[in-house]
CSV table of C-alpha atoms in Angstrom, one decimal:
chain,number,residue,atom,x,y,z
A,194,MET,CA,0.4,-0.7,0.2
A,195,LYS,CA,3.0,1.9,0.9
A,196,SER,CA,4.2,1.3,-2.6
A,197,GLY,CA,1.4,2.3,-4.2
A,198,VAL,CA,1.0,6.1,-2.6
A,199,ALA,CA,4.6,6.6,-2.7
A,200,THR,CA,4.7,5.6,-7.0
A,201,ARG,CA,1.2,7.7,-7.5
A,202,LYS,CA,3.6,10.8,-5.4
A,203,LYS,CA,6.2,10.7,-7.8
A,204,ALA,CA,3.5,9.9,-10.8
A,205,LEU,CA,2.8,13.5,-9.4
A,206,ALA,CA,5.6,15.2,-9.3
A,207,SER,CA,6.6,14.0,-12.7
A,208,LYS,CA,6.1,17.6,-14.1
A,209,GLN,CA,7.4,20.4,-14.3
A,210,ALA,CA,7.9,23.7,-14.2
A,211,VAL,CA,10.8,25.1,-15.7
A,212,ILE,CA,12.5,28.8,-16.5
A,213,TYR,CA,14.2,29.9,-17.9
A,214,ILE,CA,17.0,33.0,-18.1
A,215,ILE,CA,18.4,34.2,-21.3
A,216,ASP,CA,21.2,36.9,-21.5
A,217,THR,CA,20.8,39.3,-24.2
A,218,SER,CA,24.1,41.8,-23.9
A,219,PRO,CA,25.8,42.9,-25.5
A,220,SER,CA,28.6,40.3,-25.7
A,221,MET,CA,26.1,37.4,-26.5
A,222,LYS,CA,26.7,39.5,-30.0
A,223,HIS,CA,30.1,38.0,-30.7
A,224,LEU,CA,30.5,34.7,-32.8
A,225,TYR,CA,29.9,31.8,-30.9
A,226,PRO,CA,32.4,29.1,-32.3
A,227,PRO,CA,31.7,27.2,-35.6
A,228,SER,CA,30.7,23.9,-34.6
A,229,VAL,CA,33.2,20.8,-34.6
A,230,SER,CA,31.9,19.4,-37.5
A,231,ALA,CA,31.9,22.2,-40.3
A,232,SER,CA,35.4,22.1,-39.4
A,233,VAL,CA,36.0,19.1,-40.9
A,234,PRO,CA,36.9,18.0,-44.0
A,235,VAL,CA,35.2,17.1,-46.7
A,236,SER,CA,35.9,13.5,-47.7
A,237,ALA,CA,35.0,11.8,-51.1
A,238,SER,CA,33.0,9.8,-50.0
A,239,ASN,CA,30.1,12.6,-48.6
A,240,GLN,CA,28.3,14.4,-51.2
A,241,HIS,CA,28.6,17.7,-49.9
A,242,THR,CA,30.5,20.3,-52.6
A,243,GLU,CA,33.3,22.1,-52.0
A,244,GLU,CA,31.1,25.5,-51.9
A,245,GLU,CA,28.4,24.0,-49.7
A,246,GLU,CA,31.3,22.9,-47.0
A,247,GLU,CA,32.3,26.9,-47.9
A,248,GLU,CA,28.6,27.9,-47.4
A,249,GLU,CA,27.3,25.9,-43.7
A,250,THR,CA,30.9,27.3,-42.4
A,251,ASP,CA,29.8,30.4,-43.4
A,252,THR,CA,26.5,30.0,-41.7
A,253,ASN,CA,28.6,29.1,-38.5
A,254,LYS,CA,30.8,31.7,-38.1
A,255,LYS,CA,27.3,33.8,-38.4
A,256,GLN,CA,25.7,32.5,-35.0
A,257,THR,CA,25.9,34.9,-32.4
A,258,ARG,CA,25.9,33.6,-28.2
A,259,LEU,CA,22.5,35.3,-28.6
A,260,ASP,CA,21.7,32.9,-31.2
A,261,ALA,CA,23.3,30.1,-29.9
A,262,ALA,CA,21.4,30.0,-26.7
A,263,LYS,CA,17.6,30.7,-28.5
A,264,GLU,CA,18.0,27.8,-30.7
A,265,ALA,CA,19.1,25.7,-27.0
A,266,MET,CA,16.1,27.6,-25.0
A,267,ILE,CA,14.0,26.0,-28.2
A,268,GLY,CA,15.2,23.1,-28.5
A,269,LEU,CA,15.0,22.6,-24.9
A,270,ILE,CA,11.3,23.7,-25.1
A,271,THR,CA,10.0,21.8,-27.6
A,272,ASP,CA,11.4,18.3,-26.1
A,273,LEU,CA,9.7,19.7,-22.6
A,274,MET,CA,5.8,20.5,-24.9
A,275,LEU,CA,6.5,16.1,-26.4
A,276,GLN,CA,7.8,15.6,-22.9
A,277,SER,CA,3.7,16.1,-21.9
A,278,LYS,CA,1.6,18.6,-22.3
A,279,THR,CA,1.4,18.4,-18.7
A,280,ASN,CA,4.8,20.2,-18.6
A,281,GLU,CA,4.7,24.0,-17.3
A,282,CYS,CA,7.5,26.8,-18.2
A,283,GLY,CA,8.5,30.5,-17.4
A,284,VAL,CA,10.9,32.6,-20.0
A,285,ILE,CA,12.6,35.9,-18.6
A,286,VAL,CA,15.2,37.9,-20.6
A,287,LEU,CA,17.9,39.9,-19.1
A,288,HIS,CA,19.1,43.5,-19.7
A,289,THR,CA,16.2,44.1,-21.0
A,290,PRO,CA,14.9,48.0,-22.5
A,291,LEU,CA,12.3,47.9,-20.5
A,292,THR,CA,11.0,46.8,-16.8
A,293,LYS,CA,8.0,43.9,-17.7
A,294,HIS,CA,7.2,41.1,-14.7
A,295,HIS,CA,4.5,40.5,-12.0
A,296,ILE,CA,6.3,42.0,-9.0
A,297,ILE,CA,5.3,45.2,-11.0
A,298,ASP,CA,2.9,44.6,-12.0
A,299,ILE,CA,1.9,43.3,-8.7
A,300,ASP,CA,3.7,46.8,-6.9
A,301,CYS,CA,1.6,49.2,-9.6
A,302,LYS,CA,-2.2,46.9,-8.7
A,303,ASN,CA,-1.2,47.4,-4.6
A,304,LYS,CA,-0.4,51.0,-5.2
A,305,GLY,CA,-3.2,54.2,-6.1
A,306,PRO,CA,-2.4,56.3,-8.5
A,307,ASP,CA,-1.1,59.1,-6.2
A,308,ASP,CA,0.9,56.6,-4.4
A,309,LEU,CA,2.8,55.9,-7.6
A,310,GLN,CA,3.0,58.9,-8.2
A,311,GLU,CA,4.9,59.9,-5.1
A,312,GLU,CA,6.6,56.8,-5.5
A,313,GLU,CA,8.1,58.4,-9.6
A,314,GLU,CA,9.0,62.0,-7.6
A,315,GLU,CA,11.0,60.6,-5.0
A,316,LEU,CA,12.7,58.7,-7.8
A,317,GLU,CA,13.7,61.7,-9.3
A,318,ASP,CA,15.1,63.4,-6.3
A,319,GLU,CA,16.7,60.0,-6.2
A,320,GLY,CA,18.4,60.5,-9.3
A,321,GLY,CA,16.1,58.2,-11.6
A,322,ARG,CA,17.8,54.9,-9.1
A,323,ASP,CA,15.8,52.3,-11.2
A,324,PRO,CA,12.3,50.1,-9.7
A,325,LYS,CA,13.4,46.1,-7.9
A,326,PHE,CA,14.5,44.0,-11.2
A,327,SER,CA,15.1,46.5,-13.0
A,328,HIS,CA,15.4,46.1,-17.2
A,329,LEU,CA,14.1,42.2,-16.5
A,330,THR,CA,11.5,41.1,-19.1
A,331,GLU,CA,8.8,38.1,-17.7
A,332,LEU,CA,8.4,37.0,-21.5
A,333,SER,CA,6.1,34.5,-19.7
A,334,PRO,CA,5.2,33.6,-16.9
A,335,VAL,CA,4.7,29.8,-15.7
A,336,GLN,CA,2.6,28.1,-18.4
A,337,ARG,CA,1.4,25.5,-20.8
A,338,PRO,CA,4.4,26.6,-23.3
A,339,SER,CA,3.3,27.6,-26.8
A,340,VAL,CA,4.2,27.6,-30.6
A,341,ASP,CA,3.7,31.7,-30.1
A,342,LEU,CA,6.2,31.8,-27.5
A,343,LEU,CA,8.4,29.6,-29.2
A,344,ARG,CA,8.3,32.7,-32.0
A,345,GLN,CA,9.2,35.2,-29.7
A,346,ILE,CA,12.1,33.7,-28.6
A,347,GLN,CA,13.5,33.3,-32.3
A,348,SER,CA,12.7,37.5,-32.4
A,349,LEU,CA,14.3,38.2,-29.6
A,350,SER,CA,17.4,41.3,-30.5
A,351,PHE,CA,20.5,41.9,-29.2
A,352,SER,CA,20.2,45.2,-25.9
A,353,HIS,CA,23.1,47.7,-25.2
A,354,THR,CA,24.4,50.2,-22.5
A,355,ASN,CA,25.3,53.4,-21.4
A,356,ASN,CA,28.8,52.7,-22.3
A,357,ASN,CA,30.6,51.8,-25.7
A,358,ASP,CA,32.4,48.7,-25.0
A,359,ASN,CA,32.3,45.7,-27.1
A,360,ASP,CA,29.4,47.6,-28.5
A,361,ASP,CA,31.0,48.5,-32.3
A,362,ASN,CA,27.8,47.8,-34.0
A,363,ASN,CA,24.3,48.7,-32.5
A,364,GLU,CA,22.1,48.6,-36.3
A,365,THR,CA,18.8,46.4,-35.2
A,366,ASP,CA,15.6,45.5,-35.9
A,367,ASN,CA,14.0,46.0,-32.8
A,368,PRO,CA,13.2,49.7,-32.1
A,369,ALA,CA,12.9,49.6,-28.0
A,370,ALA,CA,16.4,47.4,-28.1
A,371,THR,CA,18.1,51.0,-29.2
A,372,VAL,CA,16.8,52.2,-26.1
A,373,ALA,CA,20.7,53.4,-23.7
A,374,ILE,CA,20.7,50.7,-20.1
A,375,PRO,CA,23.0,51.2,-17.5
A,376,ASN,CA,25.5,48.9,-17.0
A,377,ARG,CA,25.2,46.1,-14.4
A,378,ALA,CA,21.1,46.4,-14.6
A,379,GLY,CA,19.0,43.5,-15.6
A,380,GLY,CA,21.4,41.3,-14.3
A,381,PHE,CA,21.4,37.5,-14.0
A,382,CYS,CA,21.6,37.6,-9.8
A,383,ASP,CA,18.4,39.8,-10.2
A,384,GLY,CA,17.1,37.0,-13.0
A,385,ILE,CA,17.3,34.4,-10.8
A,386,MET,CA,16.3,36.1,-7.4
A,387,LEU,CA,12.5,36.7,-10.0
A,388,ALA,CA,12.0,33.8,-11.1
A,389,PHE,CA,12.6,32.2,-7.4
A,390,SER,CA,9.8,34.5,-7.0
A,391,ALA,CA,7.8,33.0,-10.2
A,392,LEU,CA,8.0,29.5,-9.5
A,393,ARG,CA,6.6,30.0,-6.2
A,394,ARG,CA,4.5,32.0,-7.4
A,395,LYS,CA,2.7,29.4,-9.7
A,396,THR,CA,4.2,26.0,-7.8
A,397,PHE,CA,4.0,26.6,-4.2
A,398,GLY,CA,2.4,23.8,-2.1
A,399,LYS,CA,2.2,21.3,-5.8
A,400,ARG,CA,4.3,19.1,-6.9
A,401,PHE,CA,6.1,19.7,-9.6
A,402,ASN,CA,9.6,19.0,-10.8
A,403,ARG,CA,11.0,22.7,-10.4
A,404,LYS,CA,14.1,23.5,-12.3
A,405,ILE,CA,15.6,26.8,-13.3
A,406,ILE,CA,17.5,27.5,-16.4
A,407,LEU,CA,20.7,30.1,-17.5
A,408,PHE,CA,21.6,31.2,-20.6
A,409,THR,CA,24.7,33.7,-20.5
A,410,ASP,CA,28.1,33.7,-21.4
A,411,ALA,CA,29.1,35.9,-18.0
A,412,GLU,CA,31.6,38.4,-19.2
A,413,ARG,CA,29.0,41.3,-18.0
A,414,GLU,CA,29.5,43.0,-14.6
A,415,VAL,CA,26.7,42.4,-12.1
A,416,ASP,CA,25.8,43.3,-8.7
A,417,ILE,CA,24.9,40.8,-6.8
A,418,HIS,CA,22.6,41.3,-3.7
A,419,TRP,CA,24.0,38.3,-1.7
A,420,ASP,CA,21.1,38.3,1.7
A,421,GLN,CA,18.5,38.6,-0.7
A,422,LEU,CA,20.3,35.7,-3.0
A,423,ASP,CA,21.2,33.4,0.1
A,424,ASP,CA,17.6,33.9,0.6
A,425,THR,CA,16.7,32.9,-2.6
A,426,VAL,CA,18.1,29.9,-2.9
A,427,GLU,CA,16.8,28.4,1.3
A,428,GLY,CA,13.3,28.9,-0.5
A,429,LEU,CA,14.2,26.9,-3.7
A,430,ARG,CA,15.2,24.7,-0.7
A,431,GLU,CA,11.9,24.4,1.0
A,432,MET,CA,10.3,24.5,-2.1
A,433,GLU,CA,12.0,21.2,-3.0
């Protein structure tokens, strides 16, 4: 009897709740190393021509770190969708021009127009300090993934800071991405804490296998709030 209950609990906990975090910092614009297969000479037994080999190599060389991250993320989410229709995921984008996530939405709902106006004035007096978890975008809350989400991930583009380092070419099809962002804003540390908040909000008290997966080259300086990060780690452990 006990064995049956344990098996049932394990089955219930087989649902997955995964939050993917992807970095769009300027350094993600750097070219990603081509695959090993692209550097292997084509033998006579292969039916690829030299022209086809050069074309494939050029395609691989043009792949940026962000392109590689998006490709990997889309693959993982597609697998998640195929494994079970009950699996859920969320996506958080780092270093974005705008700030859009559930914590900001909750704060706005809990405050009246007068409170928001007073807060804006306080921020101006303090030199325009950014709100909590600024320059992070929750592309999707924790929910069943869709094809539309995959399209949104594919359309992600680079941001750039108000520094000029690693940012010689800022051409982009996304006008919002040209907004200058403070160098350390929207870092992966804040992204992890926001991911924890999203997981807790959706899955607390429910049986899920929870994961947070981060895609970054870790080349951008970030602010680390150790006390908050420790609380986040403890919170994740408590949900298991």
